[in-house]
mmCIF file of C-alpha atoms in Angstrom:
data_model
loop_
_atom_site.group_PDB
_atom_site.id
_atom_site.type_symbol
_atom_site.label_atom_id
_atom_site.label_comp_id
_atom_site.label_asym_id
_atom_site.label_seq_id
_atom_site.Cartn_x
_atom_site.Cartn_y
_atom_site.Cartn_z
ATOM 1 C CA GLN B 1 21.918 -18.897 24.301
ATOM 2 C CA VAL B 2 18.763 -17.855 22.658
ATOM 3 C CA GLN B 3 16.087 -16.133 24.768
ATOM 4 C CA LEU B 4 12.718 -14.477 23.536
ATOM 5 C CA VAL B 5 10.823 -12.670 26.354
ATOM 6 C CA GLU B 6 7.334 -11.580 25.353
ATOM 7 C CA SER B 7 5.258 -9.163 27.588
ATOM 8 C CA GLY B 8 2.207 -7.126 27.251
ATOM 9 C CA GLY B 9 -0.445 -9.487 27.772
ATOM 10 C CA GLY B 10 -3.800 -9.416 29.890
ATOM 11 C CA LEU B 11 -7.118 -8.959 29.924
ATOM 12 C CA VAL B 12 -9.101 -6.417 27.580
ATOM 13 C CA GLN B 13 -12.438 -5.403 26.614
ATOM 14 C CA PRO B 14 -13.719 -6.334 22.949
ATOM 15 C CA GLY B 15 -13.079 -3.553 20.661
ATOM 16 C CA GLY B 16 -10.263 -2.169 22.921
ATOM 17 C CA SER B 17 -6.538 -2.483 22.202
ATOM 18 C CA LEU B 18 -3.257 -4.072 23.402
ATOM 19 C CA ARG B 19 0.712 -3.962 22.655
ATOM 20 C CA LEU B 20 2.667 -7.315 22.691
ATOM 21 C CA SER B 21 6.669 -7.096 22.761
ATOM 22 C CA CYS B 22 9.347 -9.373 22.255
ATOM 23 C CA ALA B 23 12.601 -8.598 23.244
ATOM 24 C CA THR B 24 15.923 -10.654 22.391
ATOM 25 C CA SER B 25 19.188 -9.795 21.563
ATOM 26 C CA GLY B 26 20.821 -7.970 18.812
ATOM 27 C CA THR B 27 22.573 -11.514 17.338
ATOM 28 C CA ILE B 28 18.793 -12.941 17.129
ATOM 29 C CA PHE B 29 17.387 -10.188 15.730
ATOM 30 C CA ARG B 30 20.414 -9.936 12.601
ATOM 31 C CA MET B 31 20.058 -13.612 12.010
ATOM 32 C CA TYR B 32 16.364 -14.519 12.075
ATOM 33 C CA ALA B 33 13.288 -13.226 11.248
ATOM 34 C CA MET B 34 10.712 -12.732 13.961
ATOM 35 C CA GLY B 35 7.279 -13.332 14.150
ATOM 36 C CA TRP B 36 3.952 -13.866 16.322
ATOM 37 C CA TYR B 37 1.765 -16.536 16.803
ATOM 38 C CA ARG B 38 -1.133 -17.759 18.562
ATOM 39 C CA GLN B 39 -2.226 -20.778 20.175
ATOM 40 C CA PHE B 40 -6.177 -21.630 20.859
ATOM 41 C CA PRO B 41 -6.760 -24.042 23.422
ATOM 42 C CA GLY B 42 -6.808 -27.315 21.689
ATOM 43 C CA ARG B 43 -5.801 -26.543 18.703
ATOM 44 C CA GLN B 44 -2.076 -25.888 16.733
ATOM 45 C CA ARG B 45 0.227 -22.984 16.954
ATOM 46 C CA GLU B 46 -1.263 -20.365 13.987
ATOM 47 C CA LEU B 47 0.858 -17.624 12.544
ATOM 48 C CA VAL B 48 -0.327 -13.972 13.603
ATOM 49 C CA ALA B 49 2.193 -11.869 11.878
ATOM 50 C CA THR B 50 5.968 -12.361 10.380
ATOM 51 C CA MET B 51 8.762 -10.211 9.421
ATOM 52 C CA SER B 52 12.025 -10.809 7.575
ATOM 53 C CA ARG B 53 15.147 -9.836 8.235
ATOM 54 C CA GLY B 54 15.023 -6.900 5.318
ATOM 55 C CA GLY B 55 11.805 -5.233 7.268
ATOM 56 C CA ARG B 56 9.030 -7.103 5.145
ATOM 57 C CA THR B 57 6.056 -8.156 7.004
ATOM 58 C CA ASN B 58 3.192 -10.407 6.378
ATOM 59 C CA VAL B 59 -0.063 -10.611 8.410
ATOM 60 C CA ALA B 60 -2.839 -13.213 8.663
ATOM 61 C CA ASP B 61 -5.913 -12.638 7.229
ATOM 62 C CA SER B 62 -7.912 -13.101 10.475
ATOM 63 C CA VAL B 63 -6.025 -10.350 11.893
ATOM 64 C CA LYS B 64 -5.432 -8.232 8.688
ATOM 65 C CA GLY B 65 -6.360 -4.519 9.547
ATOM 66 C CA ARG B 66 -6.290 -5.104 13.290
ATOM 67 C CA PHE B 67 -2.914 -6.129 14.025
ATOM 68 C CA THR B 68 0.509 -4.728 13.325
ATOM 69 C CA ILE B 69 3.862 -6.467 13.742
ATOM 70 C CA SER B 70 6.915 -3.499 13.591
ATOM 71 C CA SER B 71 10.176 -3.671 15.371
ATOM 72 C CA ASP B 72 13.070 -1.486 17.188
ATOM 73 C CA ASN B 73 16.602 -2.353 16.155
ATOM 74 C CA ALA B 74 17.911 -0.402 18.448
ATOM 75 C CA GLU B 75 15.910 -2.392 21.369
ATOM 76 C CA ASN B 76 16.392 -5.296 19.559
ATOM 77 C CA ALA B 77 12.507 -6.368 20.005
ATOM 78 C CA VAL B 78 9.750 -6.914 17.770
ATOM 79 C CA TYR B 79 6.171 -5.802 18.257
ATOM 80 C CA LEU B 80 2.525 -6.542 17.673
ATOM 81 C CA GLN B 81 0.125 -3.857 17.936
ATOM 82 C CA MET B 82 -3.435 -5.383 18.247
ATOM 83 C CA ASN B 83 -6.473 -3.125 17.916
ATOM 84 C CA SER B 84 -10.231 -3.937 17.330
ATOM 85 C CA LEU B 85 -9.838 -6.940 19.519
ATOM 86 C CA LYS B 86 -12.219 -9.393 19.254
ATOM 87 C CA PRO B 87 -13.345 -12.209 21.876
ATOM 88 C CA GLU B 88 -12.116 -14.810 19.409
ATOM 89 C CA ASP B 89 -8.534 -13.181 19.603
ATOM 90 C CA THR B 90 -8.418 -14.883 23.117
ATOM 91 C CA ALA B 91 -5.182 -16.736 23.073
ATOM 92 C CA VAL B 92 -2.021 -17.585 24.185
ATOM 93 C CA TYR B 93 0.288 -15.413 22.059
ATOM 94 C CA TYR B 94 4.074 -16.673 21.594
ATOM 95 C CA CYS B 95 7.491 -14.714 19.814
ATOM 96 C CA GLY B 96 9.275 -16.878 17.521
ATOM 97 C CA ALA B 97 12.362 -16.821 15.680
ATOM 98 C CA SER B 98 13.028 -18.551 12.195
ATOM 99 C CA LEU B 99 15.824 -18.794 9.925
ATOM 100 C CA GLY B 100 13.366 -17.239 7.252
ATOM 101 C CA PRO B 101 9.264 -15.679 7.263
ATOM 102 C CA ALA B 102 8.096 -19.014 5.631
ATOM 103 C CA GLU B 103 9.700 -21.402 8.384
ATOM 104 C CA ALA B 104 8.365 -22.622 11.379
ATOM 105 C CA PRO B 105 10.503 -20.822 14.236
ATOM 106 C CA GLY B 106 13.330 -22.496 15.825
ATOM 107 C CA PHE B 107 13.167 -20.751 19.003
ATOM 108 C CA TRP B 108 10.197 -19.560 21.011
ATOM 109 C CA GLY B 109 9.596 -17.557 24.010
ATOM 110 C CA GLN B 110 7.127 -18.963 27.061
ATOM 111 C CA GLY B 111 4.072 -16.885 25.649
ATOM 112 C CA THR B 112 1.547 -14.361 27.155
ATOM 113 C CA GLN B 113 -1.934 -14.600 27.615
ATOM 114 C CA VAL B 114 -4.317 -12.567 26.060
ATOM 115 C CA THR B 115 -7.805 -12.748 27.103
ATOM 116 C CA VAL B 116 -10.543 -10.588 25.337
ATOM 117 C CA SER B 117 -13.496 -9.998 27.489
ATOM 118 C CA SER B 118 -16.514 -7.908 29.028
#
């Protein structure tokens, strides 16, 4: 059974930071590329950042320079460090596992709400 568990969302002021975590199994980490996605109200889920099984990362232009994706193989976890947060970053953030970083995830976490507001 595939399980992805996100944590770390919450309310933060503009300019603040949050660190999202996604924990999964070692098997999933070895087999799948991991990524972070977000969904705004009334819009489709969109890519934020991905990491290949080889460790190569890609970050969406909208968050480049502010967000960083990383992983800890010992903990079977992927992280999204979110700095200089803006109100327009407010969304539900999802962790996803895919067969490749260019493919849509086949497995999703339940999502964690990030709200940026003063």
